[in-house]
mmCIF file with all atom_site columns, C-alpha atoms and ligand atoms in Angstrom:
data_model
loop_
_atom_site.group_PDB
_atom_site.id
_atom_site.type_symbol
_atom_site.label_atom_id
_atom_site.label_alt_id
_atom_site.label_comp_id
_atom_site.label_asym_id
_atom_site.label_entity_id
_atom_site.label_seq_id
_atom_site.pdbx_PDB_ins_code
_atom_site.Cartn_x
_atom_site.Cartn_y
_atom_site.Cartn_z
_atom_site.occupancy
_atom_site.B_iso_or_equiv
_atom_site.pdbx_formal_charge
_atom_site.auth_seq_id
_atom_site.auth_comp_id
_atom_site.auth_asym_id
_atom_site.auth_atom_id
_atom_site.pdbx_PDB_model_num
ATOM   1   C  CA  . UNK A 1 1   ? 119.744 23.706  76.336 1.00 47.00 ? 50  UNK A CA  1
ATOM   2   C  CA  . UNK A 1 2   ? 119.899 27.597  76.192 1.00 48.00 ? 51  UNK A CA  1
ATOM   3   C  CA  . UNK A 1 3   ? 119.674 29.601  72.754 1.00 52.00 ? 52  UNK A CA  1
ATOM   4   C  CA  . UNK A 1 4   ? 123.133 30.514  73.109 1.00 50.00 ? 53  UNK A CA  1
ATOM   5   C  CA  . UNK A 1 5   ? 124.310 26.963  73.545 1.00 49.00 ? 54  UNK A CA  1
ATOM   6   C  CA  . UNK A 1 6   ? 122.150 25.407  70.458 1.00 50.00 ? 55  UNK A CA  1
ATOM   7   C  CA  . UNK A 1 7   ? 123.343 28.249  68.106 1.00 47.00 ? 56  UNK A CA  1
ATOM   8   C  CA  . UNK A 1 8   ? 127.080 27.211  68.918 1.00 45.00 ? 57  UNK A CA  1
ATOM   9   C  CA  . UNK A 1 9   ? 126.268 23.656  68.539 1.00 45.00 ? 58  UNK A CA  1
ATOM   10  C  CA  . UNK A 1 10  ? 124.593 24.365  65.100 1.00 46.00 ? 59  UNK A CA  1
ATOM   11  C  CA  . UNK A 1 11  ? 127.604 26.569  64.082 1.00 47.00 ? 60  UNK A CA  1
ATOM   12  C  CA  . UNK A 1 12  ? 130.129 23.880  64.857 1.00 46.00 ? 61  UNK A CA  1
ATOM   13  C  CA  . UNK A 1 13  ? 128.587 21.164  63.119 1.00 52.00 ? 62  UNK A CA  1
ATOM   14  C  CA  . UNK A 1 14  ? 127.053 22.983  60.398 1.00 54.00 ? 63  UNK A CA  1
ATOM   15  C  CA  . UNK A 1 15  ? 123.748 22.042  58.578 1.00 55.00 ? 64  UNK A CA  1
ATOM   16  C  CA  . UNK A 1 16  ? 123.403 20.328  55.248 1.00 54.00 ? 65  UNK A CA  1
ATOM   17  C  CA  . UNK A 1 17  ? 120.557 21.685  53.146 1.00 59.00 ? 66  UNK A CA  1
ATOM   18  C  CA  . UNK A 1 18  ? 119.941 18.165  51.984 1.00 60.00 ? 67  UNK A CA  1
ATOM   19  C  CA  . UNK A 1 19  ? 118.750 16.121  54.547 1.00 61.00 ? 68  UNK A CA  1
ATOM   20  C  CA  . UNK A 1 20  ? 119.765 12.933  53.236 1.00 61.00 ? 69  UNK A CA  1
ATOM   21  C  CA  . UNK A 1 21  ? 123.450 13.967  52.688 1.00 60.00 ? 70  UNK A CA  1
ATOM   22  C  CA  . UNK A 1 22  ? 125.761 14.400  55.995 1.00 62.00 ? 71  UNK A CA  1
ATOM   23  C  CA  . UNK A 1 23  ? 127.428 17.368  56.074 1.00 68.00 ? 72  UNK A CA  1
ATOM   24  C  CA  . UNK A 1 24  ? 131.082 17.551  54.998 1.00 73.00 ? 73  UNK A CA  1
ATOM   25  C  CA  . UNK A 1 25  ? 133.322 20.348  55.135 1.00 79.00 ? 74  UNK A CA  1
ATOM   26  C  CA  . UNK A 1 26  ? 135.597 20.534  52.021 1.00 81.00 ? 75  UNK A CA  1
ATOM   27  C  CA  . UNK A 1 27  ? 138.927 19.759  52.777 1.00 84.00 ? 76  UNK A CA  1
ATOM   28  C  CA  . UNK A 1 28  ? 142.043 22.136  51.599 1.00 84.00 ? 77  UNK A CA  1
ATOM   29  C  CA  . UNK A 1 29  ? 143.435 19.692  48.999 1.00 87.00 ? 78  UNK A CA  1
ATOM   30  C  CA  . UNK A 1 30  ? 140.253 18.939  47.718 1.00 86.00 ? 79  UNK A CA  1
ATOM   31  C  CA  . UNK A 1 31  ? 138.998 20.610  44.370 1.00 88.00 ? 80  UNK A CA  1
ATOM   32  C  CA  . UNK A 1 32  ? 135.690 21.677  44.300 1.00 88.00 ? 81  UNK A CA  1
ATOM   33  C  CA  . UNK A 1 33  ? 134.531 19.089  41.754 1.00 90.00 ? 82  UNK A CA  1
ATOM   34  C  CA  . UNK A 1 34  ? 136.237 16.279  44.044 1.00 91.00 ? 83  UNK A CA  1
ATOM   35  C  CA  . UNK A 1 35  ? 134.472 17.761  47.059 1.00 90.00 ? 84  UNK A CA  1
ATOM   36  C  CA  . UNK A 1 36  ? 130.962 17.751  45.299 1.00 91.00 ? 85  UNK A CA  1
ATOM   37  C  CA  . UNK A 1 37  ? 131.759 14.284  43.845 1.00 91.00 ? 86  UNK A CA  1
ATOM   38  C  CA  . UNK A 1 38  ? 132.437 12.705  47.477 1.00 90.00 ? 87  UNK A CA  1
ATOM   39  C  CA  . UNK A 1 39  ? 128.971 14.589  48.622 1.00 88.00 ? 88  UNK A CA  1
ATOM   40  C  CA  . UNK A 1 40  ? 127.104 13.051  45.835 1.00 88.00 ? 89  UNK A CA  1
ATOM   41  C  CA  . UNK A 1 41  ? 128.715 9.460   46.215 1.00 88.00 ? 90  UNK A CA  1
ATOM   42  C  CA  . UNK A 1 42  ? 129.419 9.493   42.820 1.00 89.00 ? 91  UNK A CA  1
ATOM   43  C  CA  . UNK A 1 43  ? 126.275 10.423  41.352 1.00 91.00 ? 92  UNK A CA  1
ATOM   44  C  CA  . UNK A 1 44  ? 125.069 13.161  38.645 1.00 92.00 ? 93  UNK A CA  1
ATOM   45  C  CA  . UNK A 1 45  ? 122.937 15.924  40.680 1.00 91.00 ? 94  UNK A CA  1
ATOM   46  C  CA  . UNK A 1 46  ? 120.065 15.689  38.127 1.00 92.00 ? 95  UNK A CA  1
ATOM   47  C  CA  . UNK A 1 47  ? 119.731 12.169  36.912 1.00 90.00 ? 96  UNK A CA  1
ATOM   48  C  CA  . UNK A 1 48  ? 121.143 10.401  39.903 1.00 87.00 ? 97  UNK A CA  1
ATOM   49  C  CA  . UNK A 1 49  ? 122.848 7.993   37.891 1.00 87.00 ? 98  UNK A CA  1
ATOM   50  C  CA  . UNK A 1 50  ? 126.494 6.686   38.882 1.00 88.00 ? 99  UNK A CA  1
ATOM   51  C  CA  . UNK A 1 51  ? 129.431 8.142   37.001 1.00 91.00 ? 100 UNK A CA  1
ATOM   52  C  CA  . UNK A 1 52  ? 133.060 8.282   36.871 1.00 92.00 ? 101 UNK A CA  1
ATOM   53  C  CA  . UNK A 1 53  ? 134.690 11.820  38.102 1.00 91.00 ? 102 UNK A CA  1
ATOM   54  C  CA  . UNK A 1 54  ? 135.960 12.324  34.595 1.00 92.00 ? 103 UNK A CA  1
ATOM   55  C  CA  . UNK A 1 55  ? 132.494 12.133  32.972 1.00 93.00 ? 104 UNK A CA  1
ATOM   56  C  CA  . UNK A 1 56  ? 130.967 14.841  35.418 1.00 93.00 ? 105 UNK A CA  1
ATOM   57  C  CA  . UNK A 1 57  ? 131.023 18.566  34.769 1.00 92.00 ? 106 UNK A CA  1
ATOM   58  C  CA  . UNK A 1 58  ? 130.995 21.132  37.372 1.00 92.00 ? 107 UNK A CA  1
ATOM   59  C  CA  . UNK A 1 59  ? 128.366 23.310  36.275 1.00 91.00 ? 108 UNK A CA  1
ATOM   60  C  CA  . UNK A 1 60  ? 126.304 26.799  37.584 1.00 90.00 ? 109 UNK A CA  1
ATOM   61  C  CA  . UNK A 1 61  ? 123.337 26.175  39.426 1.00 90.00 ? 110 UNK A CA  1
ATOM   62  C  CA  . UNK A 1 62  ? 122.111 29.282  38.806 1.00 89.00 ? 111 UNK A CA  1
ATOM   63  C  CA  . UNK A 1 63  ? 123.074 32.177  36.723 1.00 86.00 ? 112 UNK A CA  1
ATOM   64  C  CA  . UNK A 1 64  ? 122.715 35.208  38.459 1.00 81.00 ? 113 UNK A CA  1
ATOM   65  C  CA  . UNK A 1 65  ? 125.977 35.104  40.048 1.00 73.00 ? 114 UNK A CA  1
ATOM   66  C  CA  . UNK A 1 66  ? 129.220 37.074  38.891 1.00 73.00 ? 115 UNK A CA  1
ATOM   67  C  CA  . UNK A 1 67  ? 131.662 34.166  38.511 1.00 71.00 ? 116 UNK A CA  1
ATOM   68  C  CA  . UNK A 1 68  ? 134.197 36.509  40.849 1.00 73.00 ? 117 UNK A CA  1
ATOM   69  C  CA  . UNK A 1 69  ? 131.729 36.475  43.653 1.00 76.00 ? 118 UNK A CA  1
ATOM   70  C  CA  . UNK A 1 70  ? 130.274 32.846  43.053 1.00 78.00 ? 119 UNK A CA  1
ATOM   71  C  CA  . UNK A 1 71  ? 130.149 31.022  46.427 1.00 81.00 ? 120 UNK A CA  1
ATOM   72  C  CA  . UNK A 1 72  ? 130.549 27.568  46.337 1.00 81.00 ? 121 UNK A CA  1
ATOM   73  C  CA  . UNK A 1 73  ? 126.684 26.250  46.825 1.00 83.00 ? 122 UNK A CA  1
ATOM   74  C  CA  . UNK A 1 74  ? 126.008 27.263  43.526 1.00 88.00 ? 123 UNK A CA  1
ATOM   75  C  CA  . UNK A 1 75  ? 128.133 24.870  41.924 1.00 89.00 ? 124 UNK A CA  1
ATOM   76  C  CA  . UNK A 1 76  ? 126.754 21.418  41.156 1.00 91.00 ? 125 UNK A CA  1
ATOM   77  C  CA  . UNK A 1 77  ? 128.130 18.310  39.579 1.00 93.00 ? 126 UNK A CA  1
ATOM   78  C  CA  . UNK A 1 78  ? 126.222 16.818  36.522 1.00 94.00 ? 127 UNK A CA  1
ATOM   79  C  CA  . UNK A 1 79  ? 126.696 14.273  33.894 1.00 93.00 ? 128 UNK A CA  1
ATOM   80  C  CA  . UNK A 1 80  ? 127.393 15.298  30.379 1.00 93.00 ? 129 UNK A CA  1
ATOM   81  C  CA  . UNK A 1 81  ? 123.786 14.958  29.337 1.00 92.00 ? 130 UNK A CA  1
ATOM   82  C  CA  . UNK A 1 82  ? 122.403 16.691  31.890 1.00 93.00 ? 131 UNK A CA  1
ATOM   83  C  CA  . UNK A 1 83  ? 124.861 19.826  31.802 1.00 93.00 ? 132 UNK A CA  1
ATOM   84  C  CA  . UNK A 1 84  ? 124.072 19.976  28.188 1.00 93.00 ? 133 UNK A CA  1
ATOM   85  C  CA  . UNK A 1 85  ? 120.437 20.009  28.319 1.00 92.00 ? 134 UNK A CA  1
ATOM   86  C  CA  . UNK A 1 86  ? 120.572 22.576  31.322 1.00 91.00 ? 135 UNK A CA  1
ATOM   87  C  CA  . UNK A 1 87  ? 122.890 24.971  29.306 1.00 88.00 ? 136 UNK A CA  1
ATOM   88  C  CA  . UNK A 1 88  ? 120.784 28.220  30.465 1.00 87.00 ? 137 UNK A CA  1
ATOM   89  C  CA  . UNK A 1 89  ? 118.359 27.093  32.706 1.00 91.00 ? 138 UNK A CA  1
ATOM   90  C  CA  . UNK A 1 90  ? 118.457 27.802  36.409 1.00 91.00 ? 139 UNK A CA  1
ATOM   91  C  CA  . UNK A 1 91  ? 118.137 25.161  38.700 1.00 92.00 ? 140 UNK A CA  1
ATOM   92  C  CA  . UNK A 1 92  ? 114.686 24.795  39.568 1.00 93.00 ? 141 UNK A CA  1
ATOM   93  C  CA  . UNK A 1 93  ? 113.461 25.744  36.139 1.00 93.00 ? 142 UNK A CA  1
ATOM   94  C  CA  . UNK A 1 94  ? 115.500 22.674  34.848 1.00 94.00 ? 143 UNK A CA  1
ATOM   95  C  CA  . UNK A 1 95  ? 114.019 20.213  37.531 1.00 94.00 ? 144 UNK A CA  1
ATOM   96  C  CA  . UNK A 1 96  ? 110.620 21.217  36.469 1.00 95.00 ? 145 UNK A CA  1
ATOM   97  C  CA  . UNK A 1 97  ? 111.635 20.664  32.908 1.00 94.00 ? 146 UNK A CA  1
ATOM   98  C  CA  . UNK A 1 98  ? 112.759 17.189  33.558 1.00 93.00 ? 147 UNK A CA  1
ATOM   99  C  CA  . UNK A 1 99  ? 109.729 16.483  35.397 1.00 94.00 ? 148 UNK A CA  1
ATOM   100 C  CA  . UNK A 1 100 ? 107.558 17.462  32.404 1.00 95.00 ? 149 UNK A CA  1
ATOM   101 C  CA  . UNK A 1 101 ? 109.769 15.297  30.200 1.00 93.00 ? 150 UNK A CA  1
ATOM   102 C  CA  . UNK A 1 102 ? 109.316 12.577  31.887 1.00 92.00 ? 151 UNK A CA  1
ATOM   103 C  CA  . UNK A 1 103 ? 105.188 13.120  32.147 1.00 94.00 ? 152 UNK A CA  1
ATOM   104 C  CA  . UNK A 1 104 ? 105.374 13.044  28.499 1.00 94.00 ? 153 UNK A CA  1
ATOM   105 C  CA  . UNK A 1 105 ? 107.037 9.670   28.259 1.00 94.00 ? 154 UNK A CA  1
ATOM   106 C  CA  . UNK A 1 106 ? 104.782 8.483   30.544 1.00 92.00 ? 155 UNK A CA  1
ATOM   107 C  CA  . UNK A 1 107 ? 101.892 9.914   28.898 1.00 94.00 ? 156 UNK A CA  1
ATOM   108 C  CA  . UNK A 1 108 ? 103.254 8.090   25.854 1.00 92.00 ? 157 UNK A CA  1
ATOM   109 C  CA  . UNK A 1 109 ? 102.808 4.738   27.201 1.00 92.00 ? 158 UNK A CA  1
ATOM   110 C  CA  . UNK A 1 110 ? 99.414  5.062   29.049 1.00 92.00 ? 159 UNK A CA  1
ATOM   111 C  CA  . UNK A 1 111 ? 98.034  5.884   25.869 1.00 92.00 ? 160 UNK A CA  1
ATOM   112 C  CA  . UNK A 1 112 ? 98.292  2.969   24.663 1.00 90.00 ? 161 UNK A CA  1
ATOM   113 C  CA  . UNK A 1 113 ? 98.967  0.990   27.429 1.00 90.00 ? 162 UNK A CA  1
ATOM   114 C  CA  . UNK A 1 114 ? 97.629  -2.353  26.573 1.00 90.00 ? 163 UNK A CA  1
ATOM   115 C  CA  . UNK A 1 115 ? 99.435  -2.795  23.370 1.00 92.00 ? 164 UNK A CA  1
ATOM   116 C  CA  . UNK A 1 116 ? 102.737 -1.973  24.481 1.00 92.00 ? 165 UNK A CA  1
ATOM   117 C  CA  . UNK A 1 117 ? 102.208 -3.804  28.016 1.00 89.00 ? 166 UNK A CA  1
ATOM   118 C  CA  . UNK A 1 118 ? 101.035 -7.284  25.881 1.00 89.00 ? 167 UNK A CA  1
ATOM   119 C  CA  . UNK A 1 119 ? 104.253 -7.236  23.693 1.00 91.00 ? 168 UNK A CA  1
ATOM   120 C  CA  . UNK A 1 120 ? 106.470 -6.762  26.372 1.00 90.00 ? 169 UNK A CA  1
ATOM   121 C  CA  . UNK A 1 121 ? 104.794 -9.285  28.804 1.00 87.00 ? 170 UNK A CA  1
ATOM   122 C  CA  . UNK A 1 122 ? 104.866 -11.849 25.903 1.00 87.00 ? 171 UNK A CA  1
ATOM   123 C  CA  . UNK A 1 123 ? 108.245 -11.295 25.458 1.00 88.00 ? 172 UNK A CA  1
ATOM   124 C  CA  . UNK A 1 124 ? 109.057 -12.048 29.150 1.00 85.00 ? 173 UNK A CA  1
ATOM   125 C  CA  . UNK A 1 125 ? 106.654 -14.937 29.172 1.00 82.00 ? 174 UNK A CA  1
ATOM   126 C  CA  . UNK A 1 126 ? 104.408 -13.108 32.017 1.00 81.00 ? 175 UNK A CA  1
ATOM   127 C  CA  . UNK A 1 127 ? 106.846 -13.123 34.540 1.00 81.00 ? 176 UNK A CA  1
ATOM   128 C  CA  . UNK A 1 128 ? 109.062 -10.539 36.842 1.00 84.00 ? 177 UNK A CA  1
ATOM   129 C  CA  . UNK A 1 129 ? 112.493 -10.120 35.482 1.00 86.00 ? 178 UNK A CA  1
ATOM   130 C  CA  . UNK A 1 130 ? 113.738 -10.084 39.371 1.00 84.00 ? 179 UNK A CA  1
ATOM   131 C  CA  . UNK A 1 131 ? 111.908 -12.865 41.294 1.00 79.00 ? 180 UNK A CA  1
ATOM   132 C  CA  . UNK A 1 132 ? 110.142 -15.000 38.601 1.00 72.00 ? 181 UNK A CA  1
ATOM   133 C  CA  . UNK A 1 133 ? 107.287 -14.732 40.928 1.00 65.00 ? 182 UNK A CA  1
ATOM   134 C  CA  . UNK A 1 134 ? 108.862 -16.372 43.798 1.00 54.00 ? 183 UNK A CA  1
ATOM   135 C  CA  . UNK A 1 135 ? 106.276 -15.232 46.001 1.00 51.00 ? 184 UNK A CA  1
ATOM   136 C  CA  . UNK A 1 136 ? 103.844 -18.002 44.924 1.00 50.00 ? 185 UNK A CA  1
ATOM   137 C  CA  . UNK A 1 137 ? 101.356 -15.608 42.761 1.00 59.00 ? 186 UNK A CA  1
ATOM   138 C  CA  . UNK A 1 138 ? 98.685  -17.851 41.589 1.00 62.00 ? 187 UNK A CA  1
ATOM   139 C  CA  . UNK A 1 139 ? 98.734  -17.490 37.577 1.00 63.00 ? 188 UNK A CA  1
ATOM   140 C  CA  . UNK A 1 140 ? 95.531  -15.862 37.428 1.00 64.00 ? 189 UNK A CA  1
ATOM   141 C  CA  . UNK A 1 141 ? 97.084  -12.837 39.802 1.00 64.00 ? 190 UNK A CA  1
ATOM   142 C  CA  . UNK A 1 142 ? 100.331 -12.905 38.156 1.00 61.00 ? 191 UNK A CA  1
ATOM   143 C  CA  . UNK A 1 143 ? 99.184  -10.789 35.003 1.00 60.00 ? 192 UNK A CA  1
ATOM   144 C  CA  . UNK A 1 144 ? 97.005  -8.524  37.212 1.00 66.00 ? 193 UNK A CA  1
ATOM   145 C  CA  . UNK A 1 145 ? 100.639 -7.965  39.205 1.00 77.00 ? 194 UNK A CA  1
ATOM   146 C  CA  . UNK A 1 146 ? 102.784 -7.178  36.682 1.00 84.00 ? 195 UNK A CA  1
ATOM   147 C  CA  . UNK A 1 147 ? 103.592 -3.923  35.618 1.00 88.00 ? 196 UNK A CA  1
ATOM   148 C  CA  . UNK A 1 148 ? 105.833 -2.186  33.002 1.00 90.00 ? 197 UNK A CA  1
ATOM   149 C  CA  . UNK A 1 149 ? 109.364 -1.515  33.818 1.00 92.00 ? 198 UNK A CA  1
ATOM   150 C  CA  . UNK A 1 150 ? 111.970 0.931   32.484 1.00 93.00 ? 199 UNK A CA  1
ATOM   151 C  CA  . UNK A 1 151 ? 115.095 -0.905  32.944 1.00 91.00 ? 200 UNK A CA  1
ATOM   152 C  CA  . UNK A 1 152 ? 117.174 2.345   32.651 1.00 91.00 ? 201 UNK A CA  1
ATOM   153 C  CA  . UNK A 1 153 ? 114.686 4.798   34.346 1.00 90.00 ? 202 UNK A CA  1
ATOM   154 C  CA  . UNK A 1 154 ? 113.006 7.798   33.154 1.00 90.00 ? 203 UNK A CA  1
ATOM   155 C  CA  . UNK A 1 155 ? 114.922 9.676   35.497 1.00 89.00 ? 204 UNK A CA  1
ATOM   156 C  CA  . UNK A 1 156 ? 118.411 8.615   34.471 1.00 88.00 ? 205 UNK A CA  1
ATOM   157 C  CA  . UNK A 1 157 ? 117.390 9.180   30.682 1.00 88.00 ? 206 UNK A CA  1
ATOM   158 C  CA  . UNK A 1 158 ? 115.734 6.039   29.751 1.00 90.00 ? 207 UNK A CA  1
ATOM   159 C  CA  . UNK A 1 159 ? 113.271 6.124   27.230 1.00 90.00 ? 208 UNK A CA  1
ATOM   160 C  CA  . UNK A 1 160 ? 110.322 4.143   26.121 1.00 91.00 ? 209 UNK A CA  1
ATOM   161 C  CA  . UNK A 1 161 ? 111.963 1.734   23.389 1.00 91.00 ? 210 UNK A CA  1
ATOM   162 C  CA  . UNK A 1 162 ? 111.110 -1.676  23.396 1.00 89.00 ? 211 UNK A CA  1
ATOM   163 C  CA  . UNK A 1 163 ? 114.288 -2.820  24.768 1.00 90.00 ? 212 UNK A CA  1
ATOM   164 C  CA  . UNK A 1 164 ? 114.378 -0.788  27.635 1.00 92.00 ? 213 UNK A CA  1
ATOM   165 C  CA  . UNK A 1 165 ? 110.959 -2.231  28.949 1.00 93.00 ? 214 UNK A CA  1
ATOM   166 C  CA  . UNK A 1 166 ? 110.638 -5.216  30.864 1.00 92.00 ? 215 UNK A CA  1
ATOM   167 C  CA  . UNK A 1 167 ? 107.902 -6.789  33.087 1.00 89.00 ? 216 UNK A CA  1
ATOM   168 C  CA  . UNK A 1 168 ? 108.277 -6.687  36.664 1.00 89.00 ? 217 UNK A CA  1
ATOM   169 C  CA  . UNK A 1 169 ? 105.927 -7.503  39.555 1.00 85.00 ? 218 UNK A CA  1
ATOM   170 C  CA  . UNK A 1 170 ? 104.509 -3.971  41.342 1.00 84.00 ? 219 UNK A CA  1
ATOM   171 C  CA  . UNK A 1 171 ? 106.433 -4.808  44.432 1.00 83.00 ? 220 UNK A CA  1
ATOM   172 C  CA  . UNK A 1 172 ? 109.591 -5.119  42.530 1.00 86.00 ? 221 UNK A CA  1
ATOM   173 C  CA  . UNK A 1 173 ? 108.888 -2.258  40.613 1.00 89.00 ? 222 UNK A CA  1
ATOM   174 C  CA  . UNK A 1 174 ? 108.325 0.010   43.204 1.00 89.00 ? 223 UNK A CA  1
ATOM   175 C  CA  . UNK A 1 175 ? 111.431 -0.815  45.412 1.00 88.00 ? 224 UNK A CA  1
ATOM   176 C  CA  . UNK A 1 176 ? 113.554 -0.531  42.568 1.00 89.00 ? 225 UNK A CA  1
ATOM   177 C  CA  . UNK A 1 177 ? 112.558 3.005   42.044 1.00 86.00 ? 226 UNK A CA  1
ATOM   178 C  CA  . UNK A 1 178 ? 115.254 5.145   39.952 1.00 84.00 ? 227 UNK A CA  1
ATOM   179 C  CA  . UNK A 1 179 ? 118.108 2.489   39.744 1.00 87.00 ? 228 UNK A CA  1
ATOM   180 C  CA  . UNK A 1 180 ? 118.820 0.380   36.696 1.00 87.00 ? 229 UNK A CA  1
ATOM   181 C  CA  . UNK A 1 181 ? 117.983 -2.977  36.539 1.00 87.00 ? 230 UNK A CA  1
ATOM   182 C  CA  . UNK A 1 182 ? 121.828 -4.066  36.740 1.00 87.00 ? 231 UNK A CA  1
ATOM   183 C  CA  . UNK A 1 183 ? 121.898 -1.913  39.775 1.00 86.00 ? 232 UNK A CA  1
ATOM   184 C  CA  . UNK A 1 184 ? 118.961 -3.279  41.296 1.00 88.00 ? 233 UNK A CA  1
ATOM   185 C  CA  . UNK A 1 185 ? 120.397 -6.983  40.180 1.00 87.00 ? 234 UNK A CA  1
ATOM   186 C  CA  . UNK A 1 186 ? 123.191 -5.909  42.001 1.00 86.00 ? 235 UNK A CA  1
ATOM   187 C  CA  . UNK A 1 187 ? 121.292 -4.589  45.309 1.00 87.00 ? 236 UNK A CA  1
ATOM   188 C  CA  . UNK A 1 188 ? 119.328 -7.732  45.348 1.00 86.00 ? 237 UNK A CA  1
ATOM   189 C  CA  . UNK A 1 189 ? 122.521 -9.924  45.273 1.00 84.00 ? 238 UNK A CA  1
ATOM   190 C  CA  . UNK A 1 190 ? 124.597 -7.871  47.747 1.00 87.00 ? 239 UNK A CA  1
ATOM   191 C  CA  . UNK A 1 191 ? 121.647 -7.826  50.448 1.00 85.00 ? 240 UNK A CA  1
ATOM   192 C  CA  . UNK A 1 192 ? 121.323 -11.741 50.390 1.00 78.00 ? 241 UNK A CA  1
ATOM   193 C  CA  . UNK A 1 193 ? 118.187 -12.399 48.599 1.00 74.00 ? 242 UNK A CA  1
ATOM   194 C  CA  . UNK A 1 194 ? 117.899 -15.126 46.292 1.00 64.00 ? 243 UNK A CA  1
ATOM   195 C  CA  . UNK A 1 195 ? 116.866 -13.323 43.210 1.00 63.00 ? 244 UNK A CA  1
ATOM   196 C  CA  . UNK A 1 196 ? 119.278 -13.801 40.164 1.00 60.00 ? 245 UNK A CA  1
ATOM   197 C  CA  . UNK A 1 197 ? 118.848 -12.840 36.627 1.00 56.00 ? 246 UNK A CA  1
ATOM   198 C  CA  . UNK A 1 198 ? 117.878 -15.923 34.862 1.00 55.00 ? 247 UNK A CA  1
ATOM   199 C  CA  . UNK A 1 199 ? 116.951 -17.589 31.640 1.00 48.00 ? 248 UNK A CA  1
ATOM   200 C  CA  . UNK A 1 200 ? 114.230 -15.668 31.391 1.00 50.00 ? 249 UNK A CA  1
ATOM   201 C  CA  . UNK A 1 201 ? 115.909 -12.398 29.884 1.00 53.00 ? 250 UNK A CA  1
ATOM   202 C  CA  . UNK A 1 202 ? 115.968 -12.533 25.923 1.00 52.00 ? 251 UNK A CA  1
ATOM   203 C  CA  . UNK A 1 203 ? 119.085 -11.433 24.280 1.00 47.00 ? 252 UNK A CA  1
HETATM 204 ZN ZN1 . LIG B 2 .   ? 123.101 13.579  34.842 1.00 92.08 ? 770 LIG B ZN1 1
HETATM 205 ZN ZN1 . LIG B 2 .   ? 108.826 -9.576  41.161 1.00 92.08 ? 771 LIG B ZN1 1
#
């Protein structure tokens, strides 16, 4: 393909800055907010939690723009909590701030991991809340494989409260990623795996 051809292709299809999001053009009858909502699949740009359209705000990414000349890519859609926290911060600054906050919370746990984990693991009878060890671990291995799981992940404004902590095996904790435990249960159910929330979850 010659250079001229190639440039015409990219111009026609356009390129999305975020590799994971397919490029979509804004439709004429769509508002900017609706357009961004559709592009983000109903997620907040910062905490990646799902929200309804009315619970999200359209905010500025960076503040150097005069509102008259502000381009559309300077707008992001964020939940109320994120937009309140961001306020005067610029996009990259805010992302760094969020990361630091998460580190702080993780440090809090790692400082007295033994104490917290033994409490939480006892509460859940040393079982993973997602599979109850359907992998067939031996009892000795079970304890080694258990990890502390944030039901509501730190990315989605979860905290280190005991109610927010659960025991899960390493594999499920990694796979769950930043999803909340309800979302992950739903994912497991939808993907046809047999794991279901069972009796071990204390009320
Ligand atoms: Zn958010
Ligand atoms: Zn598991």
